[in-house]
Short mmCIF file of C-alpha atoms in Angstrom, two decimals:
data_model
loop_
_atom_site.label_atom_id
_atom_site.label_comp_id
_atom_site.label_asym_id
_atom_site.label_seq_id
_atom_site.Cartn_x
_atom_site.Cartn_y
_atom_site.Cartn_z
CA MET A 1 19.46 33.95 -0.82
CA THR A 2 18.54 33.51 2.81
CA GLY A 3 16.88 30.64 4.56
CA PRO A 4 17.66 27.73 6.79
CA VAL A 5 20.67 25.73 5.77
CA THR A 6 20.77 22.27 7.27
CA GLY A 7 24.29 21.02 7.23
CA PRO A 8 26.58 21.18 4.23
CA ARG A 9 25.14 21.72 0.81
CA THR A 10 25.01 18.05 0.03
CA ARG A 11 23.34 17.20 -3.27
CA ALA A 12 20.51 14.67 -3.05
CA VAL A 13 20.11 12.60 -6.18
CA VAL A 14 17.73 9.83 -7.25
CA THR A 15 19.60 6.67 -8.21
CA GLY A 16 16.86 4.05 -8.31
CA LEU A 17 13.17 3.76 -9.17
CA GLY A 18 10.62 1.10 -8.31
CA VAL A 19 7.23 1.73 -9.87
CA LEU A 20 4.02 -0.20 -9.31
CA ALA A 21 1.15 1.66 -10.90
CA PRO A 22 -2.04 1.02 -12.83
CA THR A 23 -0.02 2.00 -15.91
CA GLY A 24 2.51 -0.76 -15.39
CA LEU A 25 4.62 -3.01 -13.22
CA GLY A 26 8.09 -1.52 -13.26
CA ALA A 27 9.37 1.84 -14.46
CA ASP A 28 9.79 0.75 -18.09
CA GLU A 29 6.26 -0.55 -18.48
CA HIS A 30 4.87 2.49 -16.68
CA TRP A 31 6.80 4.92 -18.84
CA ALA A 32 5.87 3.20 -22.11
CA ALA A 33 2.17 3.40 -21.25
CA THR A 34 2.44 6.94 -19.90
CA ALA A 35 4.32 8.36 -22.87
CA ALA A 36 1.79 6.72 -25.16
CA GLY A 37 -1.13 8.17 -23.21
CA ARG A 38 -2.64 4.77 -22.38
CA ALA A 39 -5.06 5.34 -19.52
CA ALA A 40 -5.57 2.59 -16.94
CA ILE A 41 -8.81 3.72 -15.34
CA GLY A 42 -11.69 1.26 -15.45
CA PRO A 43 -14.56 -0.25 -13.49
CA ILE A 44 -13.60 -1.30 -9.95
CA GLY A 45 -12.92 -5.04 -10.02
CA ARG A 46 -11.50 -5.60 -6.55
CA PHE A 47 -14.91 -5.60 -4.90
CA ASP A 48 -18.53 -5.28 -5.97
CA ALA A 49 -18.93 -1.53 -6.36
CA SER A 50 -22.32 -1.69 -8.06
CA THR A 51 -24.13 -0.13 -5.12
CA TYR A 52 -21.73 2.83 -4.75
CA PRO A 53 -22.01 6.17 -6.51
CA VAL A 54 -18.34 5.92 -7.55
CA ARG A 55 -17.54 2.87 -9.67
CA LEU A 56 -14.24 3.60 -11.40
CA ALA A 57 -10.65 3.39 -10.24
CA GLY A 58 -7.11 2.98 -11.47
CA GLU A 59 -6.29 -0.58 -10.43
CA ILE A 60 -3.05 -2.50 -10.73
CA GLY A 61 -4.11 -5.49 -12.75
CA ALA A 62 -1.76 -8.43 -13.01
CA PHE A 63 0.05 -8.24 -9.70
CA GLU A 64 0.15 -11.39 -7.59
CA PRO A 65 1.95 -10.69 -4.30
CA THR A 66 2.85 -14.36 -3.77
CA ASP A 67 4.91 -14.21 -6.97
CA HIS A 68 7.15 -11.60 -5.38
CA LEU A 69 7.10 -12.04 -1.60
CA PRO A 70 7.75 -14.94 0.83
CA SER A 71 4.56 -16.51 2.18
CA ARG A 72 5.65 -15.41 5.65
CA LEU A 73 4.85 -11.78 4.75
CA ILE A 74 1.49 -12.31 3.07
CA PRO A 75 -0.73 -12.89 6.16
CA GLN A 76 0.73 -9.85 7.93
CA THR A 77 0.52 -7.28 5.15
CA ASP A 78 -2.12 -5.17 3.48
CA ARG A 79 -1.92 -4.78 -0.28
CA MET A 80 -0.38 -1.31 0.09
CA THR A 81 2.50 -2.85 2.02
CA GLN A 82 2.90 -5.71 -0.45
CA LEU A 83 3.14 -3.17 -3.26
CA ALA A 84 5.62 -1.04 -1.29
CA LEU A 85 7.85 -4.02 -0.42
CA VAL A 86 8.04 -5.18 -4.02
CA ALA A 87 8.64 -1.68 -5.38
CA THR A 88 11.40 -1.23 -2.79
CA GLU A 89 13.12 -4.36 -4.00
CA TRP A 90 12.94 -3.13 -7.56
CA ALA A 91 14.24 0.31 -6.62
CA LEU A 92 17.21 -1.14 -4.71
CA ALA A 93 18.00 -3.44 -7.63
CA ASP A 94 17.72 -0.53 -10.07
CA ALA A 95 20.18 1.45 -7.95
CA ALA A 96 22.41 -1.64 -7.58
CA LEU A 97 22.39 -0.94 -3.87
CA THR A 98 22.86 -3.71 -1.32
CA VAL A 99 22.68 -3.51 2.44
CA ASP A 100 25.20 -5.33 4.54
CA GLU A 101 25.43 -5.46 8.28
CA GLY A 102 28.29 -3.01 8.42
CA CYS A 103 26.26 -0.20 6.89
CA ASP A 104 22.74 -0.74 8.20
CA PHE A 105 22.75 2.69 9.87
CA ASP A 106 23.48 4.30 6.50
CA PHE A 107 20.00 3.63 5.16
CA GLY A 108 17.01 5.76 6.06
CA VAL A 109 13.39 4.96 5.23
CA VAL A 110 10.69 7.56 4.67
CA THR A 111 7.26 6.54 3.53
CA SER A 112 3.98 8.35 3.14
CA ALA A 113 0.48 6.99 3.28
CA SER A 114 -2.93 8.58 3.08
CA ALA A 115 -5.07 5.74 4.40
CA GLY A 116 -2.96 2.94 5.80
CA GLY A 117 -3.86 -0.70 5.22
CA PHE A 118 -7.60 -0.20 4.88
CA GLU A 119 -8.41 -3.44 3.10
CA PHE A 120 -6.72 -5.45 5.86
CA GLY A 121 -8.40 -3.31 8.51
CA GLN A 122 -11.82 -3.70 7.02
CA ARG A 123 -11.47 -7.49 6.84
CA GLU A 124 -10.44 -7.74 10.49
CA LEU A 125 -13.15 -5.35 11.66
CA GLN A 126 -15.71 -7.46 9.83
CA LYS A 127 -14.40 -10.52 11.68
CA LEU A 128 -14.55 -8.63 14.96
CA TRP A 129 -18.20 -7.77 14.46
CA THR A 130 -19.37 -11.09 13.06
CA GLU A 131 -17.14 -13.75 14.62
CA GLY A 132 -15.83 -12.11 17.76
CA PRO A 133 -12.57 -10.62 19.04
CA GLY A 134 -10.76 -13.98 19.18
CA THR A 135 -10.79 -14.15 15.38
CA VAL A 136 -9.05 -10.83 14.76
CA SER A 137 -5.52 -11.24 13.38
CA ALA A 138 -2.66 -10.41 15.72
CA TYR A 139 -1.15 -8.61 12.73
CA MET A 140 -3.98 -6.09 12.89
CA SER A 141 -1.82 -4.43 15.55
CA PHE A 142 0.37 -2.86 12.85
CA SER A 143 -0.81 -3.89 9.41
CA TRP A 144 -3.32 -1.06 8.92
CA PHE A 145 -1.22 1.58 10.65
CA TYR A 146 -0.10 4.56 8.56
CA ALA A 147 3.56 3.93 9.36
CA VAL A 148 3.50 0.23 8.48
CA ASN A 149 5.40 0.52 5.20
CA THR A 150 8.34 2.23 6.88
CA GLY A 151 8.44 -0.55 9.47
CA GLN A 152 8.12 -3.44 7.05
CA ILE A 153 10.71 -2.04 4.63
CA SER A 154 13.14 -1.47 7.53
CA ILE A 155 12.58 -4.96 8.94
CA ARG A 156 12.80 -6.75 5.60
CA HIS A 157 16.08 -5.11 4.63
CA LYS A 158 17.43 -4.91 8.19
CA LEU A 159 17.85 -1.13 8.09
CA ARG A 160 18.56 0.91 11.18
CA GLY A 161 18.98 4.47 9.90
CA PRO A 162 16.48 7.30 10.43
CA ALA A 163 12.92 6.12 9.78
CA SER A 164 9.73 8.11 9.53
CA ALA A 165 6.26 8.17 8.03
CA LEU A 166 4.45 11.23 6.72
CA VAL A 167 0.70 11.59 6.53
CA THR A 168 -0.38 14.60 4.50
CA ASP A 169 -2.90 12.95 2.20
CA GLN A 170 -1.99 13.37 -1.47
CA ALA A 171 0.85 15.80 -0.70
CA GLY A 172 2.59 12.98 1.20
CA GLY A 173 4.49 11.50 -1.71
CA LEU A 174 6.29 14.81 -2.27
CA ASP A 175 6.74 15.49 1.44
CA ALA A 176 8.46 12.11 1.75
CA VAL A 177 10.86 12.96 -1.09
CA GLY A 178 11.51 16.34 0.54
CA HIS A 179 12.21 14.72 3.87
CA ALA A 180 14.50 12.15 2.27
CA ARG A 181 16.51 15.04 0.84
CA ARG A 182 16.70 16.57 4.30
CA LEU A 183 18.01 13.29 5.77
CA VAL A 184 20.63 13.03 3.06
CA ARG A 185 21.71 16.59 3.76
CA ASP A 186 21.94 15.73 7.44
CA GLY A 187 24.33 12.92 6.71
CA THR A 188 22.41 9.74 5.85
CA PRO A 189 24.01 8.43 2.63
CA ALA A 190 20.92 6.70 1.22
CA VAL A 191 17.19 6.96 1.90
CA ILE A 192 14.50 4.64 0.62
CA THR A 193 11.53 6.89 -0.13
CA ALA A 194 8.14 5.40 -0.74
CA GLY A 195 4.76 6.80 -1.59
CA VAL A 196 2.49 3.82 -2.12
CA ASP A 197 -1.21 3.62 -1.36
CA SER A 198 -4.03 1.19 -1.97
CA SER A 199 -7.42 1.37 -0.36
CA LEU A 200 -9.66 -0.08 -3.03
CA CYS A 201 -12.11 -1.66 -0.63
CA PRO A 202 -15.56 -0.48 0.50
CA MET A 203 -14.16 1.23 3.60
CA GLY A 204 -11.48 2.98 1.56
CA LEU A 205 -13.98 4.19 -0.99
CA VAL A 206 -16.68 5.20 1.46
CA SER A 207 -14.21 7.22 3.50
CA GLN A 208 -13.51 9.35 0.45
CA LEU A 209 -17.07 9.87 -0.74
CA PRO A 210 -18.02 12.69 1.67
CA SER A 211 -15.23 14.88 0.30
CA GLY A 212 -17.35 15.36 -2.81
CA GLN A 213 -14.13 15.36 -4.84
CA LEU A 214 -14.73 12.12 -6.72
CA SER A 215 -16.33 11.89 -10.12
CA GLU A 216 -19.50 9.80 -10.31
CA ARG A 217 -19.32 9.38 -14.06
CA ARG A 218 -19.34 5.78 -15.31
CA ASP A 219 -17.33 6.24 -18.49
CA PRO A 220 -13.56 5.88 -17.91
CA ALA A 221 -12.93 8.24 -20.83
CA THR A 222 -14.83 11.15 -19.29
CA ALA A 223 -14.75 10.55 -15.53
CA TYR A 224 -11.53 12.37 -14.59
CA ARG A 225 -10.98 15.48 -16.67
CA PRO A 226 -8.36 17.64 -14.96
CA PHE A 227 -8.56 21.26 -16.18
CA GLY A 228 -11.44 20.23 -18.44
CA LEU A 229 -14.51 22.35 -19.07
CA ASP A 230 -16.82 19.72 -17.63
CA ALA A 231 -14.61 18.34 -14.85
CA THR A 232 -16.65 16.89 -11.99
CA GLY A 233 -14.04 15.27 -9.77
CA GLY A 234 -11.15 12.88 -9.55
CA VAL A 235 -10.88 9.10 -9.73
CA ILE A 236 -9.07 7.08 -7.06
CA GLY A 237 -6.27 4.65 -7.84
CA GLU A 238 -3.66 2.45 -6.22
CA GLY A 239 0.10 2.11 -6.35
CA GLY A 240 2.92 4.61 -6.44
CA ALA A 241 6.68 4.58 -6.52
CA VAL A 242 9.75 3.98 -4.42
CA LEU A 243 12.79 6.18 -4.99
CA ILE A 244 16.34 5.69 -3.80
CA VAL A 245 17.58 9.13 -2.75
CA GLU A 246 21.33 9.33 -2.21
CA ASP A 247 24.07 11.74 -1.38
CA ALA A 248 25.56 12.48 -4.81
CA ASP A 249 29.10 12.00 -3.56
CA ALA A 250 28.25 8.68 -1.90
CA ALA A 251 26.52 7.53 -5.08
CA ALA A 252 29.58 8.47 -7.14
CA ARG A 253 31.93 6.74 -4.70
CA ARG A 254 30.09 3.44 -4.90
CA GLY A 255 29.69 3.72 -8.66
CA ALA A 256 25.90 4.01 -8.83
CA PRO A 257 24.86 2.89 -12.32
CA ARG A 258 22.79 6.00 -13.02
CA ILE A 259 21.66 9.34 -11.69
CA TYR A 260 18.08 10.02 -12.72
CA GLY A 261 18.22 13.53 -11.39
CA GLU A 262 18.70 15.79 -8.44
CA ILE A 263 16.13 17.06 -5.96
CA VAL A 264 17.08 20.72 -5.99
CA GLY A 265 14.13 22.32 -4.22
CA TYR A 266 11.31 21.37 -1.89
CA ALA A 267 8.74 23.38 0.00
CA ALA A 268 5.51 22.66 1.84
CA THR A 269 2.79 25.12 2.83
CA PHE A 270 -0.64 25.07 4.45
CA ASP A 271 -3.75 26.65 3.08
CA PRO A 272 -5.40 29.45 5.03
CA PRO A 273 -8.59 28.45 6.87
CA PRO A 274 -11.70 28.09 4.71
CA GLY A 275 -13.58 31.35 4.30
CA SER A 276 -10.54 33.54 4.99
CA GLY A 277 -10.63 34.91 1.46
CA ARG A 278 -6.87 34.49 1.15
CA GLU A 279 -5.42 32.57 -1.76
CA CYS A 280 -4.45 28.92 -1.41
CA GLY A 281 -0.88 28.01 -0.49
CA LEU A 282 0.01 26.00 -3.59
CA GLY A 283 1.59 28.90 -5.47
CA ARG A 284 3.59 29.85 -2.40
CA ALA A 285 4.92 26.29 -2.12
CA ALA A 286 5.93 26.36 -5.78
CA ALA A 287 7.62 29.76 -5.47
CA GLN A 288 9.52 28.70 -2.35
CA ALA A 289 10.67 25.46 -3.96
CA LEU A 290 11.95 27.44 -6.96
CA ALA A 291 13.71 29.93 -4.69
CA GLN A 292 15.31 27.12 -2.73
CA ALA A 293 16.46 25.50 -5.97
CA ASP A 294 17.82 28.90 -7.02
CA VAL A 295 16.00 28.74 -10.34
CA LEU A 296 13.71 31.26 -12.03
CA PRO A 297 10.26 30.41 -13.38
CA ASP A 298 11.75 30.66 -16.89
CA ASP A 299 14.10 27.78 -16.04
CA ILE A 300 11.22 25.36 -15.44
CA ASP A 301 10.61 23.24 -18.53
CA VAL A 302 7.46 21.44 -17.39
CA VAL A 303 5.06 21.35 -14.45
CA PHE A 304 3.49 18.11 -13.20
CA ALA A 305 0.28 19.46 -11.76
CA ASP A 306 -1.80 18.24 -8.84
CA ALA A 307 -4.78 18.33 -11.21
CA ALA A 308 -7.66 17.60 -8.86
CA GLY A 309 -10.25 17.44 -11.61
CA VAL A 310 -12.51 19.53 -9.35
CA PRO A 311 -13.32 22.89 -10.99
CA GLU A 312 -12.59 25.16 -8.01
CA ALA A 313 -9.34 23.33 -7.21
CA ASP A 314 -8.28 23.28 -10.87
CA LEU A 315 -8.97 27.01 -11.12
CA ALA A 316 -6.93 27.71 -7.99
CA GLU A 317 -4.01 25.69 -9.36
CA ALA A 318 -4.26 27.32 -12.80
CA GLN A 319 -4.25 30.77 -11.20
CA ALA A 320 -1.26 29.90 -9.05
CA LEU A 321 0.63 28.74 -12.14
CA GLU A 322 -0.41 31.81 -14.13
CA LYS A 323 0.80 34.08 -11.36
CA LEU A 324 4.19 32.36 -11.26
CA PHE A 325 4.78 31.65 -14.95
CA GLY A 326 2.48 34.06 -16.79
CA PRO A 327 -0.47 33.02 -18.98
CA GLY A 328 0.38 29.73 -20.75
CA GLY A 329 3.94 30.36 -19.63
CA VAL A 330 5.01 26.76 -19.06
CA PRO A 331 3.94 23.33 -20.34
CA VAL A 332 1.70 21.71 -17.72
CA THR A 333 0.79 18.04 -17.58
CA ALA A 334 -1.02 15.56 -15.35
CA PRO A 335 -0.17 11.94 -16.22
CA LYS A 336 -2.26 10.98 -13.19
CA SER A 337 -5.21 11.41 -15.56
CA MET A 338 -4.17 7.88 -16.68
CA THR A 339 -3.86 6.29 -13.24
CA GLY A 340 -6.34 8.15 -11.10
CA ARG A 341 -5.28 9.91 -7.93
CA LEU A 342 -3.10 7.54 -5.93
CA GLY A 343 -3.19 9.31 -2.59
CA ALA A 344 0.31 9.37 -1.14
CA GLY A 345 1.42 7.39 -4.18
CA ALA A 346 0.65 10.29 -6.52
CA GLY A 347 3.56 12.57 -5.67
CA ALA A 348 6.11 9.77 -5.60
CA LEU A 349 4.88 8.46 -8.95
CA ASP A 350 4.90 11.96 -10.45
CA VAL A 351 8.51 12.44 -9.36
CA ALA A 352 9.42 9.09 -10.95
CA THR A 353 7.51 9.99 -14.11
CA ALA A 354 9.15 13.42 -14.29
CA LEU A 355 12.60 11.84 -14.02
CA LEU A 356 11.71 9.33 -16.74
CA ALA A 357 10.37 12.18 -18.88
CA MET A 358 13.73 13.96 -18.53
CA ARG A 359 15.59 10.90 -19.73
CA ALA A 360 13.30 10.52 -22.72
CA GLY A 361 12.98 14.23 -23.51
CA VAL A 362 9.22 13.78 -23.72
CA VAL A 363 6.43 15.40 -21.74
CA PRO A 364 3.76 12.74 -21.21
CA PRO A 365 0.23 13.86 -21.93
CA THR A 366 -2.78 14.69 -19.82
CA VAL A 367 -5.53 12.45 -21.21
CA ASN A 368 -9.31 12.61 -21.25
CA VAL A 369 -9.41 16.37 -20.67
CA GLY A 370 -12.13 16.88 -23.28
CA ASP A 371 -12.45 20.61 -23.94
CA PRO A 372 -10.00 22.48 -21.73
CA ALA A 373 -11.58 25.15 -19.58
CA PRO A 374 -10.69 28.30 -21.56
CA GLY A 375 -10.33 30.60 -18.58
CA TYR A 376 -7.41 28.69 -17.11
CA GLN A 377 -4.64 30.17 -19.32
CA LEU A 378 -2.66 26.92 -19.24
CA ASP A 379 -0.36 25.38 -21.83
CA LEU A 380 -1.85 22.00 -21.03
CA VAL A 381 0.01 19.15 -22.74
CA THR A 382 -2.68 16.83 -24.10
CA ALA A 383 -0.47 14.96 -26.60
CA ALA A 384 3.04 13.75 -25.79
CA ARG A 385 5.45 16.59 -26.56
CA ARG A 386 9.13 16.25 -27.39
CA LEU A 387 11.05 18.73 -25.31
CA PRO A 388 14.44 18.84 -23.68
CA ILE A 389 13.57 18.78 -19.98
CA ARG A 390 16.32 20.03 -17.75
CA THR A 391 14.26 21.22 -14.79
CA ALA A 392 10.77 20.18 -13.69
CA LEU A 393 8.35 21.29 -11.01
CA VAL A 394 6.06 18.70 -9.39
CA LEU A 395 3.04 19.81 -7.34
CA ALA A 396 0.67 18.02 -5.00
CA ARG A 397 -2.15 18.93 -2.65
CA GLY A 398 -3.69 16.93 0.15
CA ARG A 399 -7.06 17.33 1.81
CA GLY A 400 -6.77 19.34 4.96
CA GLY A 401 -4.80 22.14 3.32
CA PHE A 402 -1.48 20.46 2.53
CA ASN A 403 0.59 21.74 -0.40
CA ALA A 404 3.96 20.47 -1.54
CA ALA A 405 6.30 21.31 -4.40
CA ILE A 406 9.48 19.66 -5.63
CA VAL A 407 11.97 20.96 -8.17
CA LEU A 408 13.95 18.30 -10.04
CA ARG A 409 16.98 18.72 -12.25
CA GLY A 410 17.87 15.99 -14.71
CA GLY A 411 21.08 14.08 -14.19
CA PRO A 412 23.74 15.25 -16.65
CA GLN A 413 24.67 11.74 -17.64
CA PRO A 414 21.28 10.45 -18.81
CA HIS A 415 20.59 13.81 -20.48
CA ASP A 416 23.80 13.59 -22.49
CA ASP A 417 23.21 9.92 -23.29
CA GLU A 418 19.79 10.75 -24.59
CA ALA A 419 21.06 13.64 -26.69
CA ALA A 420 23.73 11.41 -28.19
CA ARG A 421 21.35 8.56 -28.92
CA ASP A 422 18.51 10.70 -30.20
CA GLY A 423 20.30 13.61 -31.84
CA ASP A 424 17.34 15.44 -33.39
CA SER A 425 15.17 15.56 -30.28
CA GLY A 426 16.72 18.83 -29.14
CA THR A 427 15.82 20.62 -32.34
CA ALA A 428 12.31 19.23 -32.46
CA GLY A 429 11.78 20.07 -28.84
CA THR A 430 13.00 23.61 -29.28
CA GLU A 431 10.55 24.14 -32.13
CA GLU A 432 7.71 22.83 -30.07
CA ARG A 433 8.66 24.95 -27.17
CA SER A 434 8.98 28.19 -29.15
CA GLY A 435 5.44 27.67 -30.34
CA ARG A 436 3.90 27.81 -26.93
CA MET B 1 -2.65 -39.48 24.04
CA SER B 2 -1.91 -36.22 22.26
CA GLN B 3 -4.90 -34.30 21.00
CA PHE B 4 -2.69 -31.76 19.29
CA THR B 5 0.27 -32.86 17.11
CA ILE B 6 3.22 -31.14 15.52
CA ASP B 7 1.59 -31.66 12.12
CA ASP B 8 -1.41 -29.67 13.35
CA LEU B 9 0.97 -26.92 14.41
CA LYS B 10 2.81 -26.89 11.08
CA ARG B 11 -0.45 -26.73 9.13
CA ILE B 12 -1.78 -23.85 11.21
CA MET B 13 1.47 -21.90 11.11
CA ARG B 14 1.61 -22.23 7.34
CA GLU B 15 -1.96 -21.00 7.05
CA CYS B 16 -1.83 -18.07 9.42
CA ALA B 17 1.79 -16.97 9.45
CA GLY B 18 3.29 -18.31 6.23
CA GLU B 19 6.66 -19.93 5.79
CA ASP B 20 9.98 -18.14 5.67
CA GLU B 21 12.33 -18.38 2.70
CA GLY B 22 14.95 -21.06 3.26
CA VAL B 23 13.03 -22.84 6.04
CA ASP B 24 11.64 -26.34 5.55
CA LEU B 25 8.86 -26.94 8.06
CA ASP B 26 8.65 -30.56 6.92
CA GLY B 27 12.09 -31.24 8.33
CA ASP B 28 12.80 -32.21 11.94
CA ILE B 29 11.99 -28.86 13.50
CA GLY B 30 10.59 -29.90 16.89
CA GLY B 31 13.55 -28.52 18.79
CA VAL B 32 14.37 -25.55 16.55
CA PRO B 33 13.63 -22.20 18.20
CA PHE B 34 10.79 -20.26 16.59
CA ASP B 35 12.99 -17.25 15.79
CA GLN B 36 15.29 -19.50 13.75
CA LEU B 37 12.23 -20.68 11.84
CA GLY B 38 11.35 -17.06 11.05
CA TYR B 39 8.47 -16.72 13.49
CA ASP B 40 8.30 -13.76 15.85
CA SER B 41 6.10 -13.27 18.90
CA LEU B 42 3.20 -11.97 16.81
CA ALA B 43 3.30 -15.06 14.62
CA LEU B 44 3.03 -17.15 17.79
CA LEU B 45 0.09 -15.09 19.08
CA GLU B 46 -1.63 -15.48 15.73
CA THR B 47 -0.96 -19.23 15.77
CA ALA B 48 -2.18 -19.54 19.36
CA ALA B 49 -5.43 -17.76 18.50
CA ARG B 50 -6.04 -20.17 15.65
CA VAL B 51 -5.30 -23.20 17.82
CA GLU B 52 -7.66 -21.87 20.49
CA ARG B 53 -10.53 -21.59 18.00
CA GLU B 54 -9.94 -24.85 16.20
CA PHE B 55 -9.17 -27.03 19.22
CA ARG B 56 -11.37 -25.23 21.75
CA VAL B 57 -8.57 -24.78 24.22
CA SER B 58 -7.57 -21.68 26.17
CA LEU B 59 -4.01 -20.46 25.60
CA PRO B 60 -3.37 -17.30 27.63
CA ASP B 61 -1.08 -14.80 25.79
CA GLY B 62 1.19 -14.45 28.81
CA LEU B 63 1.96 -18.18 28.79
CA VAL B 64 2.37 -18.49 25.01
CA GLY B 65 5.27 -16.02 25.23
CA ASP B 66 7.32 -18.54 27.22
CA VAL B 67 7.10 -21.25 24.56
CA ASP B 68 10.17 -21.23 22.33
CA THR B 69 10.10 -24.33 20.10
CA PRO B 70 7.45 -26.27 18.15
CA ALA B 71 7.86 -29.31 20.45
CA ALA B 72 7.36 -27.11 23.49
CA PHE B 73 4.31 -25.51 21.85
CA VAL B 74 2.73 -28.93 21.24
CA ALA B 75 3.43 -30.00 24.83
CA PHE B 76 2.03 -26.71 26.10
CA VAL B 77 -1.24 -27.11 24.16
CA ASN B 78 -1.70 -30.71 25.30
CA GLY B 79 -0.93 -29.66 28.85
CA ARG B 80 -3.68 -27.04 28.62
CA PHE B 81 -6.15 -29.74 27.54
CA LEU B 82 -5.32 -31.65 30.68
CA ALA B 83 -5.57 -28.51 32.82
CA GLN B 84 -9.01 -27.75 31.42
CA THR B 85 -10.40 -31.25 31.77
CA GLY B 86 -8.74 -31.78 35.14
#
């Protein structure tokens, strides 16, 4: 195996999760809804969308930022930052990780965003146009900036390690996890990794309409049908996840309560220019991530797909998977069919969901597919499937040609715990798997 | 006579910049530096902009930066009233 080796072969593991998604507040709530296939897509309630062609979204319902954050932070933060700050707190608590002044250089922060704080930005621009420049908030200077979540997380927790922000549209959540792994390998013991987005405001919606990738259907049950015969586009959503990525040895030394899993491979590619006739770069990203993880396609137990819900994009992804795994060669799922496409939040949430799926030994379903498109040759999981999951591949694509792939391996400890607690799941899973 | 009081300042700061955990603005805070109250330079700019609109007084950004406590802020605003009327 050749390739760049950055520093010692440090293992990067996930030790904490903070989830804020349409499917639930907190990892437990999210996983319960996701495993049960409870979709959270509905009519947009955050603003009057009745005059827009797109009227559905995956919204986080009962989240009141003032319940979770000091009032000092509310006037200076967009909703996407409020969500990220709260999810960060939950992730740190989950990892039982505390920052003290002596180790503030030991914590890195990597976040991804696809839009920035659009709701905040729109409000201030409206004030600029209607009431004049003197009324625009001083906090506008950073609150709608792409990198704001990295800054606010660093400031709130007084962190001084490596900090960065990645902007690769929907691929960003995975790119952030990949970069966190790189930082850990380069010697940063712990990295807070966030992919959280929210731009459910007129400006956020309108900016996505010209892509032609959003479904204009009004029925939440049929709007977003990834890999479905009558797919017409995706649905937007808000939220995402924060992951604590740590050096495995450092995590062991401090007695981290749990290891969700290890990030064993990551690769990112760009698509060729439109009209080149060459195939898209998604399959190449997946193959490179597998090679880097030193695993064969046969070792992958499940794929969390990008699942655009746009026929051409779904076909391209299905073909990439078929080329790598053979026809129907691996269970494929897209739990984002329950939340909508969360922008930079999607990849981070999929990684969290994949790690939770490993613990439970259950592949969560892709919902609302309708009739699967028969030409795609996919083993699409449309009902939760019991399966021992040791290794998972997570894929994401962003507009502009971004592709990213992550290979995850379940932590031995949770896997063994699960097997001990739920002794027959292995057998049932094996039966299911042999039938594919 | 003061046209702008420390209660005006507290109200506006609460509205536009919030209140930090563990800080009681209702206490005797006139001489407490803003950074100890949890307010950074942006919070002061935001506060100054609100005071300018509500009290129709001009508070140049460059001068606001030199004000370091609530009591000094109140004196600064009242001084600007005098400067404008004078």
